[in-house]
Coordinates of C-alpha atoms in Angstrom, one line a residue:
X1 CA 0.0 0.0 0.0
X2 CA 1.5 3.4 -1.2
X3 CA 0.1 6.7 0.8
X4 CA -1.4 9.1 -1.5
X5 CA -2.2 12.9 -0.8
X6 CA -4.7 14.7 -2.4
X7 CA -4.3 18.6 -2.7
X8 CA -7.3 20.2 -3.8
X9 CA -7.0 23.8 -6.1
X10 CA -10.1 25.8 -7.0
X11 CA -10.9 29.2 -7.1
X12 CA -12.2 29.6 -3.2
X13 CA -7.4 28.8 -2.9
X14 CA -5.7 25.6 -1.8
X15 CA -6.5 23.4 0.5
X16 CA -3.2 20.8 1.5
X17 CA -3.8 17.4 2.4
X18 CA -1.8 16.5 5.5
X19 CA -2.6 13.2 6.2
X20 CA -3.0 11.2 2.9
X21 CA -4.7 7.8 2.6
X22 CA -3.4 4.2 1.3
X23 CA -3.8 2.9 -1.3
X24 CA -2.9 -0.2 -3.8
X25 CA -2.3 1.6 -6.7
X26 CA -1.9 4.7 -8.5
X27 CA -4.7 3.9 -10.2
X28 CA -7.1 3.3 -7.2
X29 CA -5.9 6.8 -5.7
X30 CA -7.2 8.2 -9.6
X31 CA -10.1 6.7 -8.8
X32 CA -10.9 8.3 -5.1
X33 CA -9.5 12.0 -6.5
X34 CA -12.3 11.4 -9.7
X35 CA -14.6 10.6 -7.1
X36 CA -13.6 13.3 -4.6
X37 CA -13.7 15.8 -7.3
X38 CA -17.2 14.4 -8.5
X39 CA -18.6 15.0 -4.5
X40 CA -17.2 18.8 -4.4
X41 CA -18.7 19.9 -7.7
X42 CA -21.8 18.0 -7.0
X43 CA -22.1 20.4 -3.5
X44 CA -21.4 23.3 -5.9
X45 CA -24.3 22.7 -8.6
X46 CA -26.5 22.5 -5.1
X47 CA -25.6 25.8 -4.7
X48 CA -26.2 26.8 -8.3
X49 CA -22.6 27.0 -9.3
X50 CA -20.8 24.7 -11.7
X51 CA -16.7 25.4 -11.5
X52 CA -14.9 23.7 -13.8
X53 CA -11.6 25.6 -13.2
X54 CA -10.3 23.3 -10.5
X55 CA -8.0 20.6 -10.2
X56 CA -7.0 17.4 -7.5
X57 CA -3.8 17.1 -7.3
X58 CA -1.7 13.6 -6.6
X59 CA 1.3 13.5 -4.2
X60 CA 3.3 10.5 -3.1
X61 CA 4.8 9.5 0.1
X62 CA 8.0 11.6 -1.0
X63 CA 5.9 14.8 -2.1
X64 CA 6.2 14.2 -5.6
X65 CA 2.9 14.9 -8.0
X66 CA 2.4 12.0 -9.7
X67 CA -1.5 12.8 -10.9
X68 CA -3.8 15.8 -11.5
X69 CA -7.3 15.7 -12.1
X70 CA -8.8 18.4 -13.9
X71 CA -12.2 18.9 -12.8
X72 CA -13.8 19.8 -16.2
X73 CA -12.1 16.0 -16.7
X74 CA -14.2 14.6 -14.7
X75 CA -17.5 14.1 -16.3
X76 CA -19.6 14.5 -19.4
X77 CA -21.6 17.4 -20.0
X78 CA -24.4 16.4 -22.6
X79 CA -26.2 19.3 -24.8
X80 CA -27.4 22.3 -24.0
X81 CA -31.0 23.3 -23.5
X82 CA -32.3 25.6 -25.5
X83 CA -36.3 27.4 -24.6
X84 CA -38.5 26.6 -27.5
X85 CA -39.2 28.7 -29.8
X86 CA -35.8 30.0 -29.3
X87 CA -33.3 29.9 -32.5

C-alpha cells in the first residue's frame, strides 16, 4: 500500500492534504481523486454553481505529483437546453 495525498485547487485557494490515505495503486488513488472531485462539484451545482476551473492534485509519500485531475475531466456534460421557440 502506497500513501497518497490529495491537494485540492479551486478558485475559493488551496486546501493541502496532510494526512493522505493508502492505497494499492496509482490507479485506485485516480479513482478516489475522480470521485472526490465528483462530490465537491456535486455540492457546488447544489448551490447553483458549476466550476470547472479546479484541479486534485496527486502527491506520493515523497511529495512528488504523480496525478492531476482536472475537474472539467471529470464528467460529461451532454447538450445544452435551449427554450423553445428560441433559435
Amino acid at each position: 500500500m502506497t500513501r497518497f495525498f490529495f491537494d485540492l485547487h479551486d478558485n475559493i485557494g488551496h486546501v493541502v492534504d496532510e494526512e493522505g490515505r493508502e492505497f494499492p495503486s496509482l490507479e485506485a488513488a485516480r479513482q478516489e481523486a475522480v470521485k472526490g472531485v465528483r462530490s465537491i462539484i456535486s455540492a457546488e451545482v447544489g448551490e447553483g454553481v458549476l466550476d470547472l476551473t479546479g484541479t486534485m492534485v496527486v502527491r506520493d509519500a515523497d511529495g512528488t505529483d504523480v496525478l492531476v485531475v482536472p475537474f472539467e475531466e471529470v464528467l460529461s456534460i451532454m447538450g445544452r437546453w435551449t427554450a423553445p421557440g428560441s433559435p
